């Protein structure tokens, strides 16, 4: 026994460049930061490895690993007793699969393959015009309020088929947390030996019949491919993310879709990856987060609650499925965070509670259709799904319509609007989703904008001095964007400058810019009487006047026959006056007026303008120059 303890201590003391294959995983909240926590893990008493952060830029939540031979309970006890460690827990493997939801009768709409145009994409008629969409009044809400979805809707799921034509133009790249790489394609979970020839997209009469591909779904696939998916536990949840995304897109066709892959195709995923996905969604500007999964636990996980609260605080609307165990008020999460998440139950097209759906007003916020929901499926085809997983995205898509109407909406305001639902029976919260009622209950709000205010409103200076003002730009309704500043209306011989000339508004905080008006001192030429004795403007004019005067004097001397001395004396007296006079022989109308240089005296209105690609606002300031 002592020998084993010695080997364990020796192993923990050795430096490790890469984590071992078999490891324990821990979620740790710390105030130490990544670098200090990494150094802490090098202590022989801990012997852990910091894999990385889980909360992106917040730098407070981390994933740690230890070799599997280390007792997790003992490690957590030692770690929690370490200064700088706020809390720590074992990273669990969770599963989204389970429950009583099963494929029953395959809906006829799944064979309605006529192509129609739906907001720029060619889709099946059976997808757009299915009974579930009519029940929650998708088209009526879109047309009545001219709302087709806005903002980014994130789905934490198994990923998506990135090449499905229905998502063209609205699907964002997303992230795969199961592989730590950009993109969230669930097609990467397929093993080539399982599918020697991948199923191809079908159209019209070439489509095979619908076949069961797992407990909760029937898809239009060839029988061989369907059999592979249905019988192989590796693919128990394959296609789940693509199906959920299809429902969101059906309700909000112009919302941007952000797939976040935190689950594998077998339906399992680490809690740490779900946390990473939530923080990633918020910090990548998601406005709505859909969570079509639930975990039955005796008590809520504190880090999952912290991540969802973080999302709520930043205005993110969250919804989650309540599960498929036909239980009354079960302890399931994340739907159990009832003040921060809308828990969604399932109903039939006849507005009865689905037999498999969990229920109870303590867990259900609203219900939505969740039986035979026709939606998108990998391989550019379609499927029908059963379960609260396909009820939740109806609400998430509806939240995107609310964002379309009120861009700065918060979770609580969105939930209050969604609560305007059709009462369809007991234990289903506020009732079954009605998008027309939800949108109608929400007062219209002005689109995001900004305001500009300059101070002081008036300044008085002497010519040659400068006046200073401040321009304050304040976002309205969560406006974010770059604003270019300029000014106009400055008087002559003055300059107006703004620093900085461009500012970026973050949606919350005002930004201040400095406005400076610099004037020029005034100067004058001599009065007109003195200017008559000023030098002529050009040497050529002097020469011309001298020659002219010489000829006139000679002519006068010859004709008047005055003595030469008298003529010379007269010439000596008159010549300077004749040469220097700049206005002799000219009328007063040709004399140039006095010239004033510098900034003129007076009161002037200066316009300070802030402009974006779509918005333009101006604030006026007054400048008095004495």
mmCIF file of C-alpha atoms in Angstrom, residues 144-509:
data_model
loop_
_atom_site.group_PDB
_atom_site.id
_atom_site.type_symbol
_atom_site.label_atom_id
_atom_site.label_comp_id
_atom_site.label_asym_id
_atom_site.label_seq_id
_atom_site.Cartn_x
_atom_site.Cartn_y
_atom_site.Cartn_z
ATOM 1 C CA UNK A 144 -49.688 41.003 -39.799
ATOM 2 C CA UNK A 145 -46.659 42.570 -38.117
ATOM 3 C CA UNK A 146 -44.179 42.407 -41.015
ATOM 4 C CA UNK A 147 -41.793 40.483 -38.754
ATOM 5 C CA UNK A 148 -39.618 37.691 -40.124
ATOM 6 C CA UNK A 149 -37.010 37.396 -37.417
ATOM 7 C CA UNK A 150 -33.978 39.418 -36.388
ATOM 8 C CA UNK A 151 -30.808 39.018 -34.395
ATOM 9 C CA UNK A 152 -28.803 35.842 -33.843
ATOM 10 C CA UNK A 153 -30.492 32.695 -32.536
ATOM 11 C CA UNK A 154 -28.004 30.209 -31.059
ATOM 12 C CA UNK A 155 -28.835 26.515 -30.671
ATOM 13 C CA UNK A 156 -26.748 24.390 -28.258
ATOM 14 C CA UNK A 157 -27.117 20.975 -29.802
ATOM 15 C CA UNK A 158 -25.521 18.239 -31.927
ATOM 16 C CA UNK A 159 -24.584 20.723 -34.672
ATOM 17 C CA UNK A 160 -26.153 21.208 -38.077
ATOM 18 C CA UNK A 161 -25.862 20.142 -41.692
ATOM 19 C CA UNK A 162 -24.057 23.263 -42.969
ATOM 20 C CA UNK A 163 -24.883 22.479 -46.588
ATOM 21 C CA UNK A 164 -28.625 22.169 -46.211
ATOM 22 C CA UNK A 165 -30.094 24.500 -48.885
ATOM 23 C CA UNK A 166 -32.858 25.746 -46.578
ATOM 24 C CA UNK A 167 -30.275 27.566 -44.429
ATOM 25 C CA UNK A 168 -28.518 29.345 -47.290
ATOM 26 C CA UNK A 169 -27.789 32.942 -46.373
ATOM 27 C CA UNK A 170 -28.760 32.717 -42.693
ATOM 28 C CA UNK A 171 -26.479 30.050 -41.208
ATOM 29 C CA UNK A 172 -23.404 31.274 -39.338
ATOM 30 C CA UNK A 173 -20.253 29.195 -38.972
ATOM 31 C CA UNK A 174 -20.688 28.341 -35.317
ATOM 32 C CA UNK A 175 -18.298 26.299 -33.210
ATOM 33 C CA UNK A 176 -17.698 22.618 -32.422
ATOM 34 C CA UNK A 177 -16.863 22.334 -28.720
ATOM 35 C CA UNK A 178 -16.564 18.561 -28.937
ATOM 36 C CA UNK A 179 -13.575 18.992 -31.254
ATOM 37 C CA UNK A 180 -12.430 22.506 -30.333
ATOM 38 C CA UNK A 181 -12.662 23.821 -33.872
ATOM 39 C CA UNK A 182 -14.547 26.352 -35.955
ATOM 40 C CA UNK A 183 -17.719 25.134 -37.616
ATOM 41 C CA UNK A 184 -20.485 23.026 -36.087
ATOM 42 C CA UNK A 185 -21.142 20.352 -38.681
ATOM 43 C CA UNK A 186 -22.772 17.244 -37.280
ATOM 44 C CA UNK A 187 -21.760 15.503 -40.500
ATOM 45 C CA UNK A 188 -18.288 15.146 -38.947
ATOM 46 C CA UNK A 189 -19.761 12.557 -36.569
ATOM 47 C CA UNK A 190 -20.487 10.163 -39.431
ATOM 48 C CA UNK A 191 -18.004 7.327 -39.884
ATOM 49 C CA UNK A 192 -17.251 6.627 -43.522
ATOM 50 C CA UNK A 193 -17.338 2.866 -43.034
ATOM 51 C CA UNK A 194 -20.914 3.152 -41.804
ATOM 52 C CA UNK A 195 -21.952 5.104 -44.904
ATOM 53 C CA UNK A 196 -19.917 3.888 -47.893
ATOM 54 C CA UNK A 197 -22.212 5.915 -50.136
ATOM 55 C CA UNK A 198 -23.705 8.900 -48.253
ATOM 56 C CA UNK A 199 -27.410 9.492 -48.845
ATOM 57 C CA UNK A 200 -28.123 12.131 -51.459
ATOM 58 C CA UNK A 201 -30.745 14.847 -51.505
ATOM 59 C CA UNK A 202 -34.063 13.898 -53.004
ATOM 60 C CA UNK A 203 -36.647 15.915 -54.888
ATOM 61 C CA UNK A 204 -40.150 15.251 -56.061
ATOM 62 C CA UNK A 205 -40.948 11.725 -57.151
ATOM 63 C CA UNK A 206 -37.349 10.562 -56.684
ATOM 64 C CA UNK A 207 -37.653 10.764 -52.901
ATOM 65 C CA UNK A 208 -37.810 7.449 -51.028
ATOM 66 C CA UNK A 209 -40.421 6.795 -48.390
ATOM 67 C CA UNK A 210 -40.008 8.092 -44.846
ATOM 68 C CA UNK A 211 -38.268 5.667 -42.530
ATOM 69 C CA UNK A 212 -37.621 5.646 -38.795
ATOM 70 C CA UNK A 213 -34.064 6.794 -38.064
ATOM 71 C CA UNK A 214 -34.237 6.882 -34.250
ATOM 72 C CA UNK A 215 -36.761 6.794 -31.439
ATOM 73 C CA UNK A 216 -37.962 10.334 -32.026
ATOM 74 C CA UNK A 217 -37.550 10.905 -35.778
ATOM 75 C CA UNK A 218 -38.577 9.623 -39.180
ATOM 76 C CA UNK A 219 -36.661 10.963 -42.178
ATOM 77 C CA UNK A 220 -36.831 10.757 -45.949
ATOM 78 C CA UNK A 221 -33.837 8.478 -46.523
ATOM 79 C CA UNK A 222 -33.138 5.296 -48.422
ATOM 80 C CA UNK A 223 -33.923 2.226 -46.350
ATOM 81 C CA UNK A 224 -30.279 1.197 -45.975
ATOM 82 C CA UNK A 225 -29.182 4.536 -44.577
ATOM 83 C CA UNK A 226 -32.218 4.743 -42.314
ATOM 84 C CA UNK A 227 -31.483 1.267 -40.961
ATOM 85 C CA UNK A 228 -27.870 2.217 -40.201
ATOM 86 C CA UNK A 229 -28.962 5.236 -38.203
ATOM 87 C CA UNK A 230 -31.792 3.439 -36.404
ATOM 88 C CA UNK A 231 -29.749 0.440 -35.275
ATOM 89 C CA UNK A 232 -26.456 2.100 -34.412
ATOM 90 C CA UNK A 233 -26.194 3.656 -30.913
ATOM 91 C CA UNK A 234 -23.488 6.015 -32.209
ATOM 92 C CA UNK A 235 -26.213 7.876 -34.120
ATOM 93 C CA UNK A 236 -29.003 7.960 -31.550
ATOM 94 C CA UNK A 237 -29.181 11.764 -31.718
ATOM 95 C CA UNK A 238 -27.792 12.328 -35.205
ATOM 96 C CA UNK A 239 -29.758 15.019 -37.021
ATOM 97 C CA UNK A 240 -31.215 16.494 -33.826
ATOM 98 C CA UNK A 241 -29.505 19.859 -34.262
ATOM 99 C CA UNK A 242 -30.450 20.194 -37.921
ATOM 100 C CA UNK A 243 -34.073 19.411 -37.071
ATOM 101 C CA UNK A 244 -34.210 21.993 -34.276
ATOM 102 C CA UNK A 245 -32.625 24.628 -36.504
ATOM 103 C CA UNK A 246 -35.256 23.925 -39.153
ATOM 104 C CA UNK A 247 -38.071 24.766 -36.737
ATOM 105 C CA UNK A 248 -36.401 28.024 -35.674
ATOM 106 C CA UNK A 249 -35.966 28.954 -39.338
ATOM 107 C CA UNK A 250 -39.585 28.125 -40.110
ATOM 108 C CA UNK A 251 -40.766 30.681 -37.547
ATOM 109 C CA UNK A 252 -38.043 33.303 -38.064
ATOM 110 C CA UNK A 253 -36.734 32.818 -41.615
ATOM 111 C CA UNK A 254 -34.523 35.904 -41.624
ATOM 112 C CA UNK A 255 -32.886 35.438 -38.236
ATOM 113 C CA UNK A 256 -29.210 34.460 -38.267
ATOM 114 C CA UNK A 257 -28.654 30.929 -36.964
ATOM 115 C CA UNK A 258 -25.627 30.145 -34.786
ATOM 116 C CA UNK A 259 -25.042 26.381 -34.348
ATOM 117 C CA UNK A 260 -23.052 25.447 -31.239
ATOM 118 C CA UNK A 261 -22.097 21.781 -31.137
ATOM 119 C CA UNK A 262 -21.829 20.605 -27.527
ATOM 120 C CA UNK A 263 -23.278 17.092 -28.027
ATOM 121 C CA UNK A 264 -22.075 14.112 -30.028
ATOM 122 C CA UNK A 265 -24.244 12.136 -32.420
ATOM 123 C CA UNK A 266 -24.973 9.627 -29.643
ATOM 124 C CA UNK A 267 -26.581 12.425 -27.637
ATOM 125 C CA UNK A 268 -23.885 12.736 -24.979
ATOM 126 C CA UNK A 269 -21.983 15.868 -24.086
ATOM 127 C CA UNK A 270 -19.898 17.298 -21.279
ATOM 128 C CA UNK A 271 -21.377 19.897 -18.970
ATOM 129 C CA UNK A 272 -18.226 21.956 -19.552
ATOM 130 C CA UNK A 273 -18.959 22.111 -23.295
ATOM 131 C CA UNK A 274 -22.507 23.291 -22.619
ATOM 132 C CA UNK A 275 -21.125 26.040 -20.390
ATOM 133 C CA UNK A 276 -18.596 27.029 -23.044
ATOM 134 C CA UNK A 277 -21.357 27.155 -25.623
ATOM 135 C CA UNK A 278 -23.507 29.443 -23.480
ATOM 136 C CA UNK A 279 -20.689 31.926 -22.830
ATOM 137 C CA UNK A 280 -19.687 31.734 -26.505
ATOM 138 C CA UNK A 281 -23.246 32.516 -27.611
ATOM 139 C CA UNK A 282 -23.501 35.572 -25.387
ATOM 140 C CA UNK A 283 -20.076 36.945 -26.297
ATOM 141 C CA UNK A 284 -20.790 36.440 -29.998
ATOM 142 C CA UNK A 285 -23.917 38.608 -29.884
ATOM 143 C CA UNK A 286 -26.615 35.941 -29.763
ATOM 144 C CA UNK A 287 -29.952 37.467 -28.778
ATOM 145 C CA UNK A 288 -31.795 34.160 -28.304
ATOM 146 C CA UNK A 289 -30.441 30.819 -27.036
ATOM 147 C CA UNK A 290 -32.372 27.596 -27.651
ATOM 148 C CA UNK A 291 -31.671 24.555 -25.447
ATOM 149 C CA UNK A 292 -33.593 21.532 -26.684
ATOM 150 C CA UNK A 293 -32.309 19.283 -23.899
ATOM 151 C CA UNK A 294 -32.956 18.652 -20.216
ATOM 152 C CA UNK A 295 -31.245 16.846 -17.346
ATOM 153 C CA UNK A 296 -32.997 15.265 -14.396
ATOM 154 C CA UNK A 297 -30.994 16.212 -11.318
ATOM 155 C CA UNK A 298 -31.834 16.586 -7.660
ATOM 156 C CA UNK A 299 -30.380 20.098 -7.446
ATOM 157 C CA UNK A 300 -29.459 22.709 -10.063
ATOM 158 C CA UNK A 301 -25.874 22.984 -11.184
ATOM 159 C CA UNK A 302 -24.490 26.319 -9.941
ATOM 160 C CA UNK A 303 -22.276 26.941 -12.961
ATOM 161 C CA UNK A 304 -25.056 26.273 -15.437
ATOM 162 C CA UNK A 305 -27.220 28.684 -13.474
ATOM 163 C CA UNK A 306 -24.415 31.280 -13.440
ATOM 164 C CA UNK A 307 -23.959 30.986 -17.222
ATOM 165 C CA UNK A 308 -27.682 31.445 -17.888
ATOM 166 C CA UNK A 309 -27.900 34.355 -15.452
ATOM 167 C CA UNK A 310 -24.965 35.953 -17.275
ATOM 168 C CA UNK A 311 -26.908 35.615 -20.529
ATOM 169 C CA UNK A 312 -30.032 37.141 -18.993
ATOM 170 C CA UNK A 313 -28.116 40.098 -17.614
ATOM 171 C CA UNK A 314 -26.964 40.925 -21.135
ATOM 172 C CA UNK A 315 -30.466 40.763 -22.590
ATOM 173 C CA UNK A 316 -30.409 37.221 -24.016
ATOM 174 C CA UNK A 317 -33.734 35.354 -24.241
ATOM 175 C CA UNK A 318 -33.505 31.665 -23.243
ATOM 176 C CA UNK A 319 -35.868 28.732 -23.773
ATOM 177 C CA UNK A 320 -35.476 25.002 -23.094
ATOM 178 C CA UNK A 321 -37.484 21.807 -23.397
ATOM 179 C CA UNK A 322 -39.002 20.361 -20.211
ATOM 180 C CA UNK A 323 -38.497 16.688 -21.143
ATOM 181 C CA UNK A 324 -40.397 13.669 -22.317
ATOM 182 C CA UNK A 325 -41.030 11.523 -19.230
ATOM 183 C CA UNK A 326 -44.756 12.332 -18.763
ATOM 184 C CA UNK A 327 -44.053 13.507 -15.199
ATOM 185 C CA UNK A 328 -45.623 16.273 -13.149
ATOM 186 C CA UNK A 329 -43.187 19.068 -12.220
ATOM 187 C CA UNK A 330 -39.993 17.014 -12.468
ATOM 188 C CA UNK A 331 -36.672 18.481 -11.354
ATOM 189 C CA UNK A 332 -35.192 19.144 -14.808
ATOM 190 C CA UNK A 333 -32.707 21.750 -15.933
ATOM 191 C CA UNK A 334 -32.064 24.172 -17.581
ATOM 192 C CA UNK A 335 -35.860 24.601 -17.826
ATOM 193 C CA UNK A 336 -35.934 24.523 -14.006
ATOM 194 C CA UNK A 337 -34.303 27.965 -13.886
ATOM 195 C CA UNK A 338 -37.781 29.373 -14.262
ATOM 196 C CA UNK A 339 -36.901 33.059 -13.811
ATOM 197 C CA UNK A 340 -34.216 32.932 -16.487
ATOM 198 C CA UNK A 341 -35.450 30.239 -18.908
ATOM 199 C CA UNK A 342 -38.820 29.552 -20.502
ATOM 200 C CA UNK A 343 -39.597 25.846 -20.078
ATOM 201 C CA UNK A 344 -41.536 24.461 -23.059
ATOM 202 C CA UNK A 345 -43.912 21.483 -23.017
ATOM 203 C CA UNK A 346 -45.383 19.656 -26.015
ATOM 204 C CA UNK A 347 -48.922 19.626 -27.379
ATOM 205 C CA UNK A 348 -50.604 17.854 -30.263
ATOM 206 C CA UNK A 349 -52.194 19.502 -33.274
ATOM 207 C CA UNK A 350 -55.513 19.051 -31.409
ATOM 208 C CA UNK A 351 -54.231 21.229 -28.533
ATOM 209 C CA UNK A 352 -54.007 18.362 -26.076
ATOM 210 C CA UNK A 353 -50.934 17.729 -23.961
ATOM 211 C CA UNK A 354 -48.647 15.212 -25.627
ATOM 212 C CA UNK A 355 -48.728 11.932 -23.726
ATOM 213 C CA UNK A 356 -44.943 11.918 -23.402
ATOM 214 C CA UNK A 357 -44.494 15.553 -22.308
ATOM 215 C CA UNK A 358 -43.573 16.554 -18.777
ATOM 216 C CA UNK A 359 -46.081 19.013 -17.371
ATOM 217 C CA UNK A 360 -46.919 21.178 -14.370
ATOM 218 C CA UNK A 361 -47.036 24.902 -13.818
ATOM 219 C CA UNK A 362 -43.920 24.785 -11.647
ATOM 220 C CA UNK A 363 -41.801 23.768 -14.637
ATOM 221 C CA UNK A 364 -43.777 24.701 -17.787
ATOM 222 C CA UNK A 365 -43.898 28.305 -18.966
ATOM 223 C CA UNK A 366 -45.808 27.659 -22.209
ATOM 224 C CA UNK A 367 -46.436 24.738 -24.532
ATOM 225 C CA UNK A 368 -45.950 24.438 -28.286
ATOM 226 C CA UNK A 369 -46.622 21.719 -30.871
ATOM 227 C CA UNK A 370 -44.211 18.806 -30.526
ATOM 228 C CA UNK A 371 -45.717 15.916 -32.479
ATOM 229 C CA UNK A 372 -44.902 15.049 -36.108
ATOM 230 C CA UNK A 373 -43.095 18.336 -36.615
ATOM 231 C CA UNK A 374 -41.847 18.482 -40.206
ATOM 232 C CA UNK A 375 -38.427 20.019 -40.390
ATOM 233 C CA UNK A 376 -35.004 19.868 -41.997
ATOM 234 C CA UNK A 377 -32.699 16.851 -41.749
ATOM 235 C CA UNK A 378 -29.071 16.168 -42.756
ATOM 236 C CA UNK A 379 -28.286 15.149 -46.326
ATOM 237 C CA UNK A 380 -30.404 18.108 -47.550
ATOM 238 C CA UNK A 381 -33.633 16.258 -46.815
ATOM 239 C CA UNK A 382 -36.526 16.477 -44.332
ATOM 240 C CA UNK A 383 -37.795 14.612 -41.297
ATOM 241 C CA UNK A 384 -40.636 14.525 -38.794
ATOM 242 C CA UNK A 385 -39.897 14.706 -35.081
ATOM 243 C CA UNK A 386 -41.654 14.016 -31.785
ATOM 244 C CA UNK A 387 -40.641 15.548 -28.468
ATOM 245 C CA UNK A 388 -40.363 18.723 -26.439
ATOM 246 C CA UNK A 389 -37.057 19.230 -28.264
ATOM 247 C CA UNK A 390 -39.103 20.358 -31.259
ATOM 248 C CA UNK A 391 -41.522 22.440 -29.165
ATOM 249 C CA UNK A 392 -38.833 24.702 -27.700
ATOM 250 C CA UNK A 393 -37.607 26.061 -31.069
ATOM 251 C CA UNK A 394 -41.096 27.347 -31.882
ATOM 252 C CA UNK A 395 -40.718 29.631 -28.868
ATOM 253 C CA UNK A 396 -37.099 30.516 -29.713
ATOM 254 C CA UNK A 397 -38.162 31.456 -33.228
ATOM 255 C CA UNK A 398 -41.007 33.485 -31.735
ATOM 256 C CA UNK A 399 -38.483 35.279 -29.510
ATOM 257 C CA UNK A 400 -36.611 36.280 -32.669
ATOM 258 C CA UNK A 401 -39.821 37.816 -34.033
ATOM 259 C CA UNK A 402 -40.075 39.803 -30.800
ATOM 260 C CA UNK A 403 -36.482 40.952 -31.272
ATOM 261 C CA UNK A 404 -37.498 42.044 -34.752
ATOM 262 C CA UNK A 405 -40.163 44.279 -33.223
ATOM 263 C CA UNK A 406 -38.171 45.442 -30.199
ATOM 264 C CA UNK A 407 -34.420 44.980 -30.743
ATOM 265 C CA UNK A 408 -33.417 45.820 -27.159
ATOM 266 C CA UNK A 409 -35.879 43.361 -25.626
ATOM 267 C CA UNK A 410 -34.842 41.477 -22.479
ATOM 268 C CA UNK A 411 -35.696 37.955 -21.383
ATOM 269 C CA UNK A 412 -38.313 39.112 -18.883
ATOM 270 C CA UNK A 413 -40.055 41.348 -21.437
ATOM 271 C CA UNK A 414 -39.993 38.606 -24.078
ATOM 272 C CA UNK A 415 -41.370 36.076 -21.584
ATOM 273 C CA UNK A 416 -44.185 38.464 -20.645
ATOM 274 C CA UNK A 417 -45.105 38.693 -24.334
ATOM 275 C CA UNK A 418 -44.894 34.910 -24.909
ATOM 276 C CA UNK A 419 -47.157 34.465 -21.879
ATOM 277 C CA UNK A 420 -50.023 35.855 -23.992
ATOM 278 C CA UNK A 421 -50.954 32.352 -25.160
ATOM 279 C CA UNK A 422 -54.022 30.226 -25.828
ATOM 280 C CA UNK A 423 -55.237 28.359 -22.758
ATOM 281 C CA UNK A 424 -55.563 24.714 -23.788
ATOM 282 C CA UNK A 425 -55.683 22.798 -20.526
ATOM 283 C CA UNK A 426 -54.271 22.511 -17.023
ATOM 284 C CA UNK A 427 -50.606 22.161 -16.060
ATOM 285 C CA UNK A 428 -49.291 23.794 -19.239
ATOM 286 C CA UNK A 429 -48.222 27.122 -17.783
ATOM 287 C CA UNK A 430 -49.653 30.092 -19.632
ATOM 288 C CA UNK A 431 -51.014 27.887 -22.435
ATOM 289 C CA UNK A 432 -50.084 27.039 -25.999
ATOM 290 C CA UNK A 433 -47.905 29.495 -27.941
ATOM 291 C CA UNK A 434 -49.768 32.036 -30.076
ATOM 292 C CA UNK A 435 -47.362 34.243 -32.025
ATOM 293 C CA UNK A 436 -50.019 36.781 -33.015
ATOM 294 C CA UNK A 437 -50.995 37.353 -29.398
ATOM 295 C CA UNK A 438 -47.361 37.543 -28.316
ATOM 296 C CA UNK A 439 -46.401 40.125 -30.941
ATOM 297 C CA UNK A 440 -49.599 42.068 -30.432
ATOM 298 C CA UNK A 441 -48.947 42.405 -26.713
ATOM 299 C CA UNK A 442 -45.536 43.950 -27.278
ATOM 300 C CA UNK A 443 -45.578 47.702 -27.686
ATOM 301 C CA UNK A 444 -43.616 48.986 -30.621
ATOM 302 C CA UNK A 445 -40.292 50.537 -29.774
ATOM 303 C CA UNK A 446 -38.203 52.839 -31.927
ATOM 304 C CA UNK A 447 -35.309 51.191 -33.730
ATOM 305 C CA UNK A 448 -31.834 51.529 -32.216
ATOM 306 C CA UNK A 449 -30.569 55.069 -32.603
ATOM 307 C CA UNK A 450 -28.258 57.597 -31.005
ATOM 308 C CA UNK A 451 -28.482 61.179 -29.801
ATOM 309 C CA UNK A 452 -25.882 63.964 -30.054
ATOM 310 C CA UNK A 453 -25.650 66.947 -27.716
ATOM 311 C CA UNK A 454 -23.060 69.743 -27.810
ATOM 312 C CA UNK A 455 -22.111 71.975 -24.867
ATOM 313 C CA UNK A 456 -21.881 74.790 -24.071
ATOM 314 C CA UNK A 457 -24.631 76.069 -26.321
ATOM 315 C CA UNK A 458 -22.915 79.465 -26.763
ATOM 316 C CA UNK A 459 -19.357 80.772 -26.507
ATOM 317 C CA UNK A 460 -18.012 84.331 -26.968
ATOM 318 C CA UNK A 461 -14.401 85.053 -27.936
ATOM 319 C CA UNK A 462 -12.278 87.732 -29.594
ATOM 320 C CA UNK A 463 -10.904 87.243 -33.093
ATOM 321 C CA UNK A 464 -7.680 85.285 -32.833
ATOM 322 C CA UNK A 465 -8.870 83.132 -29.916
ATOM 323 C CA UNK A 466 -10.245 79.567 -29.838
ATOM 324 C CA UNK A 467 -13.532 78.245 -28.456
ATOM 325 C CA UNK A 468 -13.868 74.707 -27.045
ATOM 326 C CA UNK A 469 -17.004 72.559 -26.919
ATOM 327 C CA UNK A 470 -17.838 68.901 -26.169
ATOM 328 C CA UNK A 471 -20.049 66.665 -28.303
ATOM 329 C CA UNK A 472 -21.715 63.860 -26.333
ATOM 330 C CA UNK A 473 -23.108 60.880 -28.276
ATOM 331 C CA UNK A 474 -25.514 58.575 -26.407
ATOM 332 C CA UNK A 475 -26.839 55.235 -27.773
ATOM 333 C CA UNK A 476 -30.614 54.713 -27.704
ATOM 334 C CA UNK A 477 -32.254 51.294 -27.702
ATOM 335 C CA UNK A 478 -28.938 49.469 -27.557
ATOM 336 C CA UNK A 479 -27.522 51.132 -30.658
ATOM 337 C CA UNK A 480 -24.074 49.867 -31.632
ATOM 338 C CA UNK A 481 -21.965 51.247 -34.460
ATOM 339 C CA UNK A 482 -19.373 53.719 -35.679
ATOM 340 C CA UNK A 483 -20.367 57.387 -35.990
ATOM 341 C CA UNK A 484 -18.404 59.859 -38.118
ATOM 342 C CA UNK A 485 -18.292 63.440 -36.811
ATOM 343 C CA UNK A 486 -17.890 66.694 -38.728
ATOM 344 C CA UNK A 487 -18.879 70.349 -38.362
ATOM 345 C CA UNK A 488 -20.065 73.058 -40.728
ATOM 346 C CA UNK A 489 -21.032 76.738 -40.607
ATOM 347 C CA UNK A 490 -17.746 78.079 -39.247
ATOM 348 C CA UNK A 491 -17.092 81.789 -40.151
ATOM 349 C CA UNK A 492 -14.446 82.922 -42.607
ATOM 350 C CA UNK A 493 -10.805 82.695 -41.538
ATOM 351 C CA UNK A 494 -11.578 80.048 -38.894
ATOM 352 C CA UNK A 495 -11.279 76.274 -38.586
ATOM 353 C CA UNK A 496 -13.437 73.676 -36.859
ATOM 354 C CA UNK A 497 -11.860 70.400 -35.730
ATOM 355 C CA UNK A 498 -13.314 67.370 -33.873
ATOM 356 C CA UNK A 499 -11.265 64.823 -31.969
ATOM 357 C CA UNK A 500 -11.775 61.964 -32.428
ATOM 358 C CA UNK A 501 -13.448 62.285 -35.794
ATOM 359 C CA UNK A 502 -14.987 58.809 -35.429
ATOM 360 C CA UNK A 503 -16.445 57.193 -32.311
ATOM 361 C CA UNK A 504 -17.847 53.704 -31.707
ATOM 362 C CA UNK A 505 -20.956 53.280 -29.559
ATOM 363 C CA UNK A 506 -21.321 50.014 -27.632
ATOM 364 C CA UNK A 507 -25.074 50.184 -27.047
ATOM 365 C CA UNK A 508 -24.841 51.389 -23.457
ATOM 366 C CA UNK A 509 -22.264 54.072 -22.702
#
